[in-house]
Structure formats: C-alpha cells, structure tokens
CSV table of C-alpha atoms and ligand atoms in Angstrom, one decimal:
chain,number,residue,atom,x,y,z
D,1,MET,CA,46.1,-19.7,9.9
D,2,GLY,CA,49.6,-19.2,8.8
D,3,THR,CA,52.2,-21.7,7.7
D,4,ILE,CA,55.9,-22.1,8.3
D,5,THR,CA,57.9,-23.4,5.3
D,6,SER,CA,61.4,-23.4,4.0
D,7,LEU,CA,62.3,-20.2,2.4
D,8,PRO,CA,61.9,-20.2,-1.4
D,9,ARG,CA,65.2,-20.0,-3.2
D,10,GLU,CA,64.1,-16.9,-5.0
D,11,LEU,CA,61.4,-14.5,-3.7
D,12,ILE,CA,60.1,-11.1,-4.5
D,13,ILE,CA,58.2,-9.0,-2.0
D,14,GLU,CA,56.3,-6.4,-3.9
D,15,GLY,CA,53.9,-3.5,-3.4
D,16,GLY,CA,54.8,-2.6,0.1
D,17,THR,CA,56.5,0.3,1.9
D,18,LEU,CA,60.0,-0.6,3.0
D,19,TYR,CA,61.0,0.8,6.3
D,20,ASP,CA,64.6,0.4,7.5
D,21,PRO,CA,64.9,1.2,11.2
D,22,LEU,CA,68.6,1.5,10.9
D,23,THR,CA,68.3,4.6,8.7
D,24,GLY,CA,64.8,5.6,9.7
D,25,LYS,CA,63.9,5.9,6.1
D,26,SER,CA,60.9,4.6,4.2
D,27,ARG,CA,60.3,4.1,0.5
D,28,GLN,CA,58.0,2.4,-1.8
D,29,GLY,CA,59.5,-0.6,-3.6
D,30,SER,CA,60.0,-4.3,-3.9
D,31,LEU,CA,62.7,-6.4,-2.3
D,32,ALA,CA,64.3,-9.5,-3.8
D,33,VAL,CA,65.5,-12.4,-1.8
D,34,LYS,CA,67.8,-15.0,-3.2
D,35,SER,CA,69.2,-18.0,-1.2
D,36,GLY,CA,68.3,-16.2,2.1
D,37,LYS,CA,70.0,-13.0,1.2
D,38,LEU,CA,68.7,-9.7,-0.1
D,39,ALA,CA,69.4,-9.4,-3.8
D,40,ALA,CA,69.2,-6.9,-6.6
D,41,PRO,CA,65.9,-7.3,-8.6
D,42,GLU,CA,67.9,-8.2,-11.8
D,43,ASP,CA,69.4,-11.2,-10.0
D,44,ILE,CA,65.9,-12.8,-9.7
D,45,ARG,CA,64.2,-14.7,-12.4
D,46,PRO,CA,60.6,-13.5,-12.2
D,47,ASP,CA,59.2,-16.7,-13.8
D,48,LYS,CA,61.0,-18.8,-11.1
D,49,ALA,CA,60.6,-16.7,-8.1
D,50,ALA,CA,57.8,-16.9,-5.5
D,51,THR,CA,56.0,-13.7,-4.8
D,52,ILE,CA,54.7,-12.1,-1.6
D,53,ASP,CA,52.1,-9.3,-2.2
D,54,ALA,CA,52.9,-6.7,0.4
D,55,LYS,CA,50.3,-4.2,-0.7
D,56,ASP,CA,49.2,-2.0,2.3
D,57,CYS,CA,52.1,-3.5,4.3
D,58,LEU,CA,55.3,-2.3,5.9
D,59,VAL,CA,58.3,-4.4,5.1
D,60,THR,CA,60.9,-4.0,7.8
D,61,HIS,CA,63.6,-5.6,9.9
D,62,GLY,CA,62.6,-8.6,11.9
D,63,PHE,CA,61.8,-8.0,15.6
D,64,ILE,CA,64.0,-8.7,18.6
D,65,ASP,CA,62.6,-10.1,21.8
D,66,ILE,CA,65.1,-9.6,24.6
D,67,HIS,CA,63.1,-11.5,27.3
D,68,ALA,CA,61.5,-14.9,26.6
D,69,HIS,CA,61.3,-18.2,28.5
D,70,PHE,CA,61.7,-21.3,26.2
D,71,ARG,CA,61.8,-23.9,29.1
D,72,GLU,CA,64.5,-26.0,27.4
D,73,PRO,CA,66.2,-27.9,29.1
D,74,GLY,CA,63.9,-29.3,31.7
D,75,ARG,CA,60.3,-28.4,30.8
D,76,GLU,CA,60.0,-29.3,27.2
D,77,ASP,CA,56.3,-30.1,27.8
D,78,LYS,CA,55.8,-26.3,28.1
D,79,GLU,CA,58.0,-25.1,25.3
D,80,THR,CA,61.2,-26.1,23.5
D,81,LEU,CA,63.7,-24.0,21.6
D,82,ALA,CA,62.1,-25.3,18.4
D,83,THR,CA,58.4,-24.6,19.4
D,84,GLY,CA,59.3,-21.2,20.9
D,85,SER,CA,61.1,-20.3,17.7
D,86,ARG,CA,57.9,-21.0,15.7
D,87,ALA,CA,55.9,-18.8,18.0
D,88,ALA,CA,58.5,-16.1,17.6
D,89,LEU,CA,58.5,-16.3,13.8
D,90,ALA,CA,54.7,-16.0,13.8
D,91,GLY,CA,55.0,-12.9,16.0
D,92,GLY,CA,57.4,-11.2,13.6
D,93,PHE,CA,60.5,-12.0,15.6
D,94,THR,CA,63.8,-13.1,14.1
D,95,ARG,CA,65.9,-13.0,17.2
D,96,VAL,CA,65.1,-14.0,20.8
D,97,CYS,CA,67.1,-13.8,24.0
D,98,VAL,CA,66.2,-16.7,26.2
D,99,MET,CA,66.2,-16.5,30.0
D,100,PRO,CA,68.3,-18.9,32.0
D,101,ASN,CA,65.7,-20.2,34.5
D,102,THR,CA,65.5,-23.6,32.9
D,103,ASN,CA,66.1,-26.9,34.7
D,104,PRO,CA,69.0,-27.0,35.2
D,105,PRO,CA,69.5,-23.2,35.0
D,106,LEU,CA,72.0,-21.8,32.5
D,107,ASP,CA,74.5,-20.9,35.1
D,108,GLY,CA,77.8,-22.0,33.4
D,109,PRO,CA,79.5,-22.0,30.0
D,110,GLU,CA,78.2,-25.6,29.3
D,111,GLY,CA,74.6,-24.4,29.6
D,112,ILE,CA,75.2,-21.5,27.3
D,113,ARG,CA,76.9,-23.7,24.8
D,114,PHE,CA,74.0,-26.2,24.9
D,115,ILE,CA,71.6,-23.4,23.9
D,116,VAL,CA,73.9,-22.2,21.2
D,117,GLU,CA,74.3,-25.6,19.7
D,118,ARG,CA,70.7,-26.6,20.0
D,119,SER,CA,69.7,-23.4,18.2
D,120,GLU,CA,71.9,-23.7,15.1
D,121,ASP,CA,69.1,-24.9,12.7
D,122,LEU,CA,66.2,-22.9,14.2
D,123,PRO,CA,64.3,-20.3,12.1
D,124,VAL,CA,65.2,-17.5,14.6
D,125,ASP,CA,68.5,-16.6,16.2
D,126,ILE,CA,68.6,-17.5,19.8
D,127,TYR,CA,70.8,-15.6,22.3
D,128,PRO,CA,71.2,-17.1,25.7
D,129,ILE,CA,71.2,-15.0,28.9
D,130,GLY,CA,73.3,-16.5,31.7
D,131,ALA,CA,72.3,-16.7,35.3
D,132,ILE,CA,73.8,-14.2,37.7
D,133,THR,CA,74.2,-16.7,40.5
D,134,LYS,CA,75.0,-20.4,40.8
D,135,GLY,CA,71.8,-22.4,40.6
D,136,GLN,CA,69.9,-19.1,40.6
D,137,TYR,CA,69.9,-19.4,44.3
D,138,GLY,CA,70.9,-15.7,44.7
D,139,LYS,CA,73.9,-16.4,46.9
D,140,GLU,CA,77.1,-17.0,44.9
D,141,LEU,CA,78.1,-15.4,41.6
D,142,ALA,CA,78.1,-17.7,38.6
D,143,GLU,CA,81.0,-17.8,36.1
D,144,LEU,CA,80.0,-14.6,34.4
D,145,LEU,CA,83.1,-14.1,32.3
D,146,GLU,CA,83.2,-17.7,31.1
D,147,MET,CA,79.5,-17.5,30.1
D,148,HIS,CA,80.1,-14.3,28.3
D,149,ALA,CA,82.9,-15.9,26.3
D,150,ALA,CA,80.6,-18.8,25.5
D,151,GLY,CA,77.9,-16.5,24.1
D,152,ALA,CA,75.8,-15.1,26.9
D,153,VAL,CA,74.5,-11.7,25.9
D,154,ALA,CA,73.3,-10.6,29.4
D,155,PHE,CA,72.9,-12.0,32.9
D,156,SER,CA,69.8,-12.5,34.9
D,157,ASP,CA,68.2,-14.6,37.6
D,158,ASP,CA,64.8,-13.8,36.2
D,159,GLY,CA,62.0,-15.8,37.6
D,160,GLU,CA,63.6,-15.0,41.0
D,161,PRO,CA,64.4,-11.5,42.2
D,162,LEU,CA,68.0,-11.1,43.4
D,163,GLN,CA,67.4,-10.2,47.0
D,164,ASP,CA,71.0,-9.9,48.1
D,165,GLY,CA,72.2,-6.4,47.1
D,166,GLN,CA,75.8,-7.2,47.6
D,167,VAL,CA,75.7,-10.1,45.1
D,168,LEU,CA,74.0,-7.8,42.6
D,169,ARG,CA,76.7,-5.1,43.3
D,170,TRP,CA,79.5,-7.5,42.6
D,171,ALA,CA,77.8,-8.7,39.4
D,172,LEU,CA,77.6,-5.0,38.2
D,173,TYR,CA,81.3,-4.5,39.0
D,174,TYR,CA,82.4,-7.7,37.3
D,175,THR,CA,80.5,-7.0,34.1
D,176,ARG,CA,81.1,-3.3,34.0
D,177,ASP,CA,83.6,-3.5,31.1
D,178,LEU,CA,81.9,-6.2,29.1
D,179,GLY,CA,79.1,-3.8,28.1
D,180,VAL,CA,76.4,-6.4,28.7
D,181,PRO,CA,73.5,-5.7,31.0
D,182,ILE,CA,72.6,-7.1,34.4
D,183,ILE,CA,68.8,-7.8,34.4
D,184,ASN,CA,67.1,-8.2,37.8
D,185,HIS,CA,63.5,-9.1,38.2
D,186,ALA,CA,62.5,-6.1,40.4
D,187,GLU,CA,60.2,-7.3,43.1
D,188,ASP,CA,61.2,-7.4,46.7
D,189,ALA,CA,60.3,-10.9,47.8
D,190,PHE,CA,59.3,-9.8,51.3
D,191,LEU,CA,57.0,-6.9,50.1
D,192,ARG,CA,55.5,-9.2,47.5
D,193,GLY,CA,55.0,-11.9,50.0
D,194,GLU,CA,52.2,-14.2,48.8
D,195,GLY,CA,50.8,-11.6,46.5
D,196,VAL,CA,49.1,-13.0,43.4
D,197,MET,CA,47.9,-9.6,42.0
D,198,ASN,CA,48.4,-5.9,42.4
D,199,GLU,CA,47.7,-4.7,45.9
D,200,SER,CA,44.8,-2.3,45.6
D,201,ALA,CA,41.2,-1.7,46.5
D,202,LEU,CA,40.4,-4.4,44.0
D,203,SER,CA,42.6,-7.0,45.7
D,204,THR,CA,41.0,-6.2,49.0
D,205,ARG,CA,37.5,-6.6,47.5
D,206,LEU,CA,38.5,-9.9,45.9
D,207,GLY,CA,40.1,-11.0,49.1
D,208,LEU,CA,43.3,-11.9,47.3
D,209,PRO,CA,46.8,-11.3,48.7
D,210,GLY,CA,48.4,-8.3,46.8
D,211,SER,CA,51.9,-7.2,45.8
D,212,PRO,CA,52.2,-3.4,46.2
D,213,VAL,CA,53.9,-1.2,43.7
D,214,GLN,CA,56.6,-0.6,46.4
D,215,ALA,CA,57.7,-4.2,45.9
D,216,GLU,CA,58.8,-3.2,42.4
D,217,ALA,CA,59.8,0.4,43.0
D,218,SER,CA,62.0,-0.2,46.0
D,219,MET,CA,64.0,-2.9,44.2
D,220,ILE,CA,64.3,-0.8,41.1
D,221,TYR,CA,65.6,2.1,43.3
D,222,ARG,CA,68.1,-0.2,45.0
D,223,ASP,CA,69.3,-1.6,41.7
D,224,LEU,CA,69.7,1.9,40.2
D,225,LEU,CA,71.7,3.1,43.2
D,226,LEU,CA,74.0,0.2,42.9
D,227,ALA,CA,74.5,0.6,39.2
D,228,GLU,CA,75.3,4.2,39.7
D,229,GLU,CA,78.0,3.4,42.2
D,230,ALA,CA,79.5,0.5,40.3
D,231,GLU,CA,79.1,2.3,37.0
D,232,GLY,CA,77.7,-0.9,35.7
D,233,ARG,CA,74.9,-1.6,33.2
D,234,ILE,CA,71.6,-2.3,34.7
D,235,HIS,CA,68.5,-3.2,32.6
D,236,ILE,CA,65.1,-3.0,34.3
D,237,PRO,CA,62.8,-5.7,32.9
D,238,HIS,CA,59.0,-5.5,32.6
D,239,VAL,CA,58.4,-2.1,34.3
D,240,SER,CA,54.8,-2.2,35.5
D,241,SER,CA,54.2,0.8,37.6
D,242,GLU,CA,54.1,4.6,37.6
D,243,LEU,CA,56.6,4.7,40.4
D,244,GLY,CA,59.0,2.3,38.7
D,245,THR,CA,58.9,4.3,35.5
D,246,GLU,CA,59.5,7.6,37.3
D,247,LEU,CA,62.6,6.1,39.0
D,248,VAL,CA,64.1,5.0,35.7
D,249,ARG,CA,63.4,8.5,34.3
D,250,GLN,CA,65.2,10.2,37.1
D,251,PHE,CA,68.3,7.9,37.1
D,252,LYS,CA,68.6,8.2,33.3
D,253,ALA,CA,68.6,11.9,33.7
D,254,ARG,CA,71.4,11.5,36.2
D,255,GLY,CA,73.5,9.7,33.6
D,256,VAL,CA,73.2,6.2,35.1
D,257,ARG,CA,73.7,3.4,32.6
D,258,VAL,CA,70.2,2.1,32.8
D,259,THR,CA,67.8,0.7,30.1
D,260,ALA,CA,64.3,-0.6,30.6
D,261,GLU,CA,61.6,-2.6,28.9
D,262,ALA,CA,57.9,-2.9,29.1
D,263,THR,CA,55.7,-5.8,28.1
D,264,PRO,CA,52.6,-5.7,25.8
D,265,HIS,CA,50.5,-7.0,28.7
D,266,HIS,CA,51.4,-4.2,31.0
D,267,LEU,CA,50.7,-1.8,28.1
D,268,GLY,CA,47.3,-3.2,27.3
D,269,LEU,CA,45.8,-4.9,30.4
D,270,THR,CA,45.0,-3.8,34.0
D,271,GLU,CA,44.4,-5.6,37.2
D,272,GLU,CA,40.7,-5.7,36.3
D,273,MET,CA,41.6,-8.8,34.2
D,274,ILE,CA,41.9,-10.8,37.3
D,275,SER,CA,38.4,-9.9,38.7
D,276,ASP,CA,37.0,-13.2,37.6
D,277,PHE,CA,40.0,-15.1,39.1
D,278,ASP,CA,41.4,-15.9,35.6
D,279,THR,CA,44.8,-17.5,36.3
D,280,HIS,CA,45.9,-16.5,32.8
D,281,ALA,CA,46.1,-12.9,34.0
D,282,LYS,CA,48.4,-13.8,36.9
D,283,VAL,CA,51.8,-12.5,36.0
D,284,ALA,CA,54.8,-11.1,37.9
D,285,PRO,CA,55.1,-8.2,38.3
D,286,PRO,CA,51.3,-8.1,38.3
D,287,LEU,CA,48.9,-6.2,36.0
D,288,ARG,CA,48.3,-2.9,37.7
D,289,THR,CA,45.9,0.1,37.7
D,290,GLU,CA,44.9,2.2,34.7
D,291,ALA,CA,47.1,5.0,36.0
D,292,ASP,CA,50.1,2.7,36.1
D,293,ARG,CA,49.3,1.5,32.6
D,294,GLN,CA,49.2,5.0,31.3
D,295,ALA,CA,52.5,5.9,33.0
D,296,VAL,CA,54.3,2.9,31.4
D,297,ILE,CA,52.9,4.0,28.0
D,298,ALA,CA,54.1,7.5,28.6
D,299,GLY,CA,57.5,6.1,29.5
D,300,LEU,CA,57.7,4.4,26.2
D,301,VAL,CA,56.5,7.5,24.3
D,302,ASP,CA,59.1,9.8,26.0
D,303,GLY,CA,62.0,7.3,25.7
D,304,THR,CA,62.3,6.5,29.4
D,305,ILE,CA,61.6,2.9,28.5
D,306,ASP,CA,63.8,1.7,25.6
D,307,CYS,CA,62.0,-1.3,24.1
D,308,ILE,CA,59.2,-3.8,24.3
D,309,SER,CA,59.8,-7.4,25.3
D,310,THR,CA,57.4,-10.2,25.7
D,311,ASP,CA,58.3,-12.0,28.9
D,312,HIS,CA,56.8,-15.0,27.0
D,313,ALA,CA,56.2,-17.5,29.8
D,314,PRO,CA,54.6,-20.8,28.8
D,315,HIS,CA,52.9,-23.0,31.3
D,316,THR,CA,50.8,-26.2,31.0
D,317,VAL,CA,47.0,-26.3,31.1
D,318,GLU,CA,47.2,-28.3,34.3
D,319,GLU,CA,49.3,-25.8,36.1
D,320,LYS,CA,47.1,-22.9,35.0
D,321,GLU,CA,43.9,-24.8,35.9
D,322,GLN,CA,44.9,-24.7,39.6
D,323,ASP,CA,43.3,-21.9,41.7
D,324,ILE,CA,44.6,-18.4,41.5
D,325,ILE,CA,46.8,-18.9,44.6
D,326,ARG,CA,48.6,-21.9,43.3
D,327,ALA,CA,48.8,-21.3,39.6
D,328,PRO,CA,52.2,-20.2,38.3
D,329,PHE,CA,52.9,-16.6,37.2
D,330,GLY,CA,53.2,-15.8,33.5
D,331,MET,CA,51.6,-15.8,30.1
D,332,ILE,CA,52.7,-16.5,26.5
D,333,GLY,CA,53.2,-13.4,24.5
D,334,LEU,CA,55.1,-13.8,21.2
D,335,GLU,CA,52.1,-14.1,18.9
D,336,THR,CA,50.3,-11.1,20.3
D,337,ALA,CA,53.2,-8.8,21.1
D,338,PHE,CA,53.0,-6.6,18.0
D,339,GLY,CA,49.2,-6.5,17.8
D,340,MET,CA,48.8,-5.4,21.4
D,341,ALA,CA,51.7,-3.0,21.5
D,342,HIS,CA,50.8,-1.4,18.2
D,343,THR,CA,47.1,-1.0,19.1
D,344,VAL,CA,47.9,0.7,22.4
D,345,LEU,CA,50.8,2.9,21.2
D,346,ARG,CA,49.1,4.1,18.0
D,347,LYS,CA,46.3,5.4,20.3
D,348,ALA,CA,49.0,7.1,22.4
D,349,GLY,CA,50.2,9.0,19.4
D,350,LEU,CA,53.1,6.9,18.1
D,351,ARG,CA,53.5,6.2,14.4
D,352,SER,CA,53.7,2.6,13.3
D,353,THR,CA,57.4,3.0,12.4
D,354,GLN,CA,58.0,4.2,16.0
D,355,VAL,CA,56.4,1.1,17.3
D,356,ILE,CA,58.7,-0.9,15.0
D,357,ASP,CA,61.7,1.0,16.4
D,358,LEU,CA,60.8,-0.3,19.9
D,359,PHE,CA,60.9,-3.9,18.6
D,360,THR,CA,64.1,-3.4,16.6
D,361,THR,CA,66.6,-0.5,17.3
D,362,GLY,CA,65.3,-0.2,20.9
D,363,ALA,CA,65.8,-3.8,21.7
D,364,ALA,CA,69.1,-4.1,19.8
D,365,GLY,CA,70.4,-1.1,21.7
D,366,VAL,CA,69.8,-2.7,25.1
D,367,MET,CA,71.6,-5.9,24.1
D,368,GLY,CA,74.4,-4.2,22.1
D,369,MET,CA,73.3,-6.0,18.9
D,370,GLU,CA,73.7,-4.8,15.3
D,371,LEU,CA,70.7,-4.7,13.1
D,372,THR,CA,71.1,-6.2,9.6
D,373,PRO,CA,71.1,-3.5,6.9
D,374,MET,CA,68.3,-3.9,4.4
D,375,GLU,CA,70.7,-3.9,1.4
D,376,PRO,CA,71.6,-6.4,-1.3
D,377,GLY,CA,74.1,-9.1,0.0
D,378,GLN,CA,72.8,-8.9,3.6
D,379,ASN,CA,70.8,-11.7,5.2
D,380,ALA,CA,67.1,-11.4,4.7
D,381,GLU,CA,65.8,-10.8,8.2
D,382,LEU,CA,62.4,-9.3,7.6
D,383,VAL,CA,58.9,-8.9,8.8
D,384,ILE,CA,55.9,-7.9,6.6
D,385,LEU,CA,53.1,-6.4,8.6
D,386,ASN,CA,49.8,-4.7,7.8
D,387,PRO,CA,49.5,-1.8,10.3
D,388,LYS,CA,45.9,-1.1,9.5
D,389,GLU,CA,44.5,-4.6,9.6
D,390,GLU,CA,42.2,-5.5,12.4
D,391,TRP,CA,42.2,-9.1,13.6
D,392,THR,CA,40.9,-11.2,16.5
D,393,PHE,CA,43.4,-13.5,18.3
D,394,THR,CA,42.2,-17.1,18.4
D,395,ARG,CA,43.8,-20.4,19.3
D,396,GLU,CA,44.6,-20.9,15.6
D,397,ASP,CA,47.1,-18.0,16.0
D,398,ILE,CA,49.1,-19.8,18.7
D,399,TYR,CA,52.3,-21.6,17.7
D,400,SER,CA,53.7,-22.0,21.2
D,401,ARG,CA,53.4,-25.4,22.8
D,402,SER,CA,51.4,-23.7,25.6
D,403,ARG,CA,48.4,-21.6,25.4
D,404,ASN,CA,48.2,-19.7,28.6
D,405,THR,CA,47.1,-16.3,27.6
D,406,PRO,CA,44.2,-14.1,28.7
D,407,MET,CA,44.1,-12.4,25.3
D,408,LEU,CA,42.1,-15.0,23.3
D,409,GLY,CA,39.2,-13.2,21.7
D,410,MET,CA,40.8,-9.8,21.9
D,411,SER,CA,41.0,-7.7,18.8
D,412,PHE,CA,44.1,-5.8,17.7
D,413,THR,CA,45.1,-3.4,14.9
D,414,GLY,CA,48.3,-4.4,13.1
D,415,ARG,CA,49.0,-7.9,12.0
D,416,ILE,CA,52.0,-9.9,11.1
D,417,ARG,CA,51.6,-11.1,7.5
D,418,ALA,CA,55.0,-12.8,6.9
D,419,THR,CA,58.4,-13.2,8.6
D,420,ILE,CA,61.6,-14.3,6.9
D,421,GLY,CA,64.0,-15.9,9.4
D,422,ARG,CA,66.9,-18.1,8.9
D,423,ASN,CA,65.9,-20.2,5.8
D,424,ARG,CA,62.3,-20.2,7.0
D,425,LEU,CA,59.2,-18.3,5.9
D,426,PHE,CA,56.2,-17.7,8.1
D,427,SER,CA,53.3,-16.7,5.9
D,428,ASN,CA,49.8,-15.6,6.8
D,429,ILE,CA,48.9,-14.1,3.5
S,1,LIG,ZN1,60.8,-11.4,35.4
C-alpha cells in the first residue's frame, strides 16, 4: 500500500529511464527535485536529499485525466475534490478535468470559481468543465463565455446526453473561437430507453433491457454533422463501439474539428462482465462486444481516438447494492487506468511510451493544455512507473472515497510507483 506525504524539500530520482512526452526522447539518468521544481543535480545536497530508486522504471510527465466526476458540491459522501485528488495521484495523474454534473451543477461562473478556489491546495491541478445548459436540463444555454473567463476548460452536460440538436448547435457556434471543446455524452435517450447493458444476444438471454450501439452512433453522427457545419470543436467522450469509432475516423478525414477519448474499461472489458448481474459493470455507454472492444483499441492505435480518460464515477455501496435495473451507471477508474490501458495496448502492439503519450500529450491536445517541460526550473510534475511489473488490484489500492469497480482481483502489467504532484508525493516503492 502506498502513502501520500508532503514532497521532500530535496529529492533525487535515480536509476530510471527519463521519457519526456513533449520531445518524445528517452535517456538514462537521474532527476533532482528541489522545493517542488526540477533542479540541476549540483543544486542538491546528496546527504540531505531523499531518494527514489527508479530502477526498471520510466520517469515521465504526470498524467492528465480529461473526464472525471468528483461529486463536489453535493455528493461528498461519494467523493470530494480532496479524496478524488488522492485517487488521481495514486493513479499517476497530476491534472484532472472535473465534470459539472454536481449538485448544484457547475452551470455558471460562481460554480467554476468554487471549484478553482476549493482546489488551490490539492495535490493535483483541477480544471473544471462547465455545463452546456442551465441546470443541465438540456434546454437553455448556460453562460458559456462567463464560465470560460472564470476558468472552464470545456463544456459538457455529461451524465445526461444533450438531446436537443439545436442547443448543441448553438453551443458549437458560441464556443467556436474559444478553442475549447464541447463534450456531449453520446447516447440517444430514446434509443437507450431503459437499457442497462449493451443490446445483444447476451442481453436477450439475460432478459435485461439493452442499449444498442445505434444509440451511441446516431448521436455521434449528429454531433459530428453539427460540428462540421458550425466549424466548432466537438469532443466525443468514452467511445464504446465499432460504429462510433468508424464515424470519428471518417469525420476526422473530412477535416472536422473532432477529438475523441476511450476509457480503460471499454478497452479491457466486455458485456460478459455483466453476466452475473454485477452492478459494478453497469456503465454508460455500456461495455460492449469483443468486436467493439477491438475496434476501440484499433482506434487508439491508428490515432482516430486521441487519448484515454477514466470517466471515474464514484457511487456509494448502498446505491450499487441495488439490483441491476436500479443501480446507477458508472465505476471508479483512476487507480486502475494506467494498469488496464497499458496491459491492453501493449498486447495490441503499442510501446509503453506510446501509452504514456495517450495519457499526456494526447489528453493535453484535446484540452489545449501545455505540458510542463522536464527541465531544471520547471515544476516537478512527474510519474514514476514500472512498465513490466505485474500486480493484482485490491481494495488496498483504492484511494477514492467509493469503491465501485468490477476490477478488484484483476491483474495488470505496468504499475505506478510514485507520483509527484503539487507539493505532494505518492509513493508505492
Ligand atoms: Zn458520459
């Protein structure tokens, strides 16, 4: 089990391979950290400095999660900005974009400022995403420009799909020149209906209402058409299907300003997970077939999908103990994101550094963020991971306030060994 402590004033990370995703270059060497900034080795007093042995490890830029639900304000019993940040740090993340479907939703500049102020002393940088519509009711546009000025990095009604195409169209027009993406949870509410899993032979056999891939694909298609017309920036979250991936591929080729993300659970799990009615495997969009899973992987490998995001969605034990029909959608994902994605994508032929790119440059590109150069004088924003280490995920590895995940007991290759965030060190060495 790891620990989260304040960052030692002087620290040497030695024996690892340094990989800077900004330059794409790797080299053997050590890194020195002094007062939270990268330092020249001669500025460190070896007798006073703490040491991290990074033998067999890659030392690289901290990860960026562009899609997480931290539940504050409103459902602090599930997660807070503080507990979510600990889970993020343990997962190798140093920056997290939080979705606005809190209670109340982040649908105005006050909500955005609340998150920014509450996050000042946290170990990871929090970037709020503003709601597209007032109250996230899907009817009336929220104050997008004011939220952007207050610090919103994107807009989304995530949690709820935006059904009204005209509202989405106006959002794309209004934000066209800001350079920030509109993110719409792509599931047609009518096609999804009461679906609790993928609609397939398996859902028929289990007697459970299903949500067809067309629920996702038809809405992705609509959103892409509208983005093309408005010349706005659309970001497709959690692509789960072969059809959805193919649509993104086609519209990217047409020059539409589209980016997309995939989650570790859609990369690593299929609808079979729900065979025993495990509510922890109930997510939206749902886990799908093996063919869909392979298509999403292929989309990441060929660059159709830009990055990996967690869609970390904490829920209480009581909520997830309800039956499969009533239990809420979602699973936590920060602590397992790298292990799962790395395991799957290595098998698909990517190098470890390419997987790191999906968590760093890929995610930063979607949100228009700059990475921190790995050079003396810059903030130390680092993750130290062992790409070869096999490990089994247990409850001890959970830092989130919630523990709704179907991945307990699963084994992964690639483990986070330490993360250096803002003045905090996660260490599992
Ligand atoms: Zn969503």
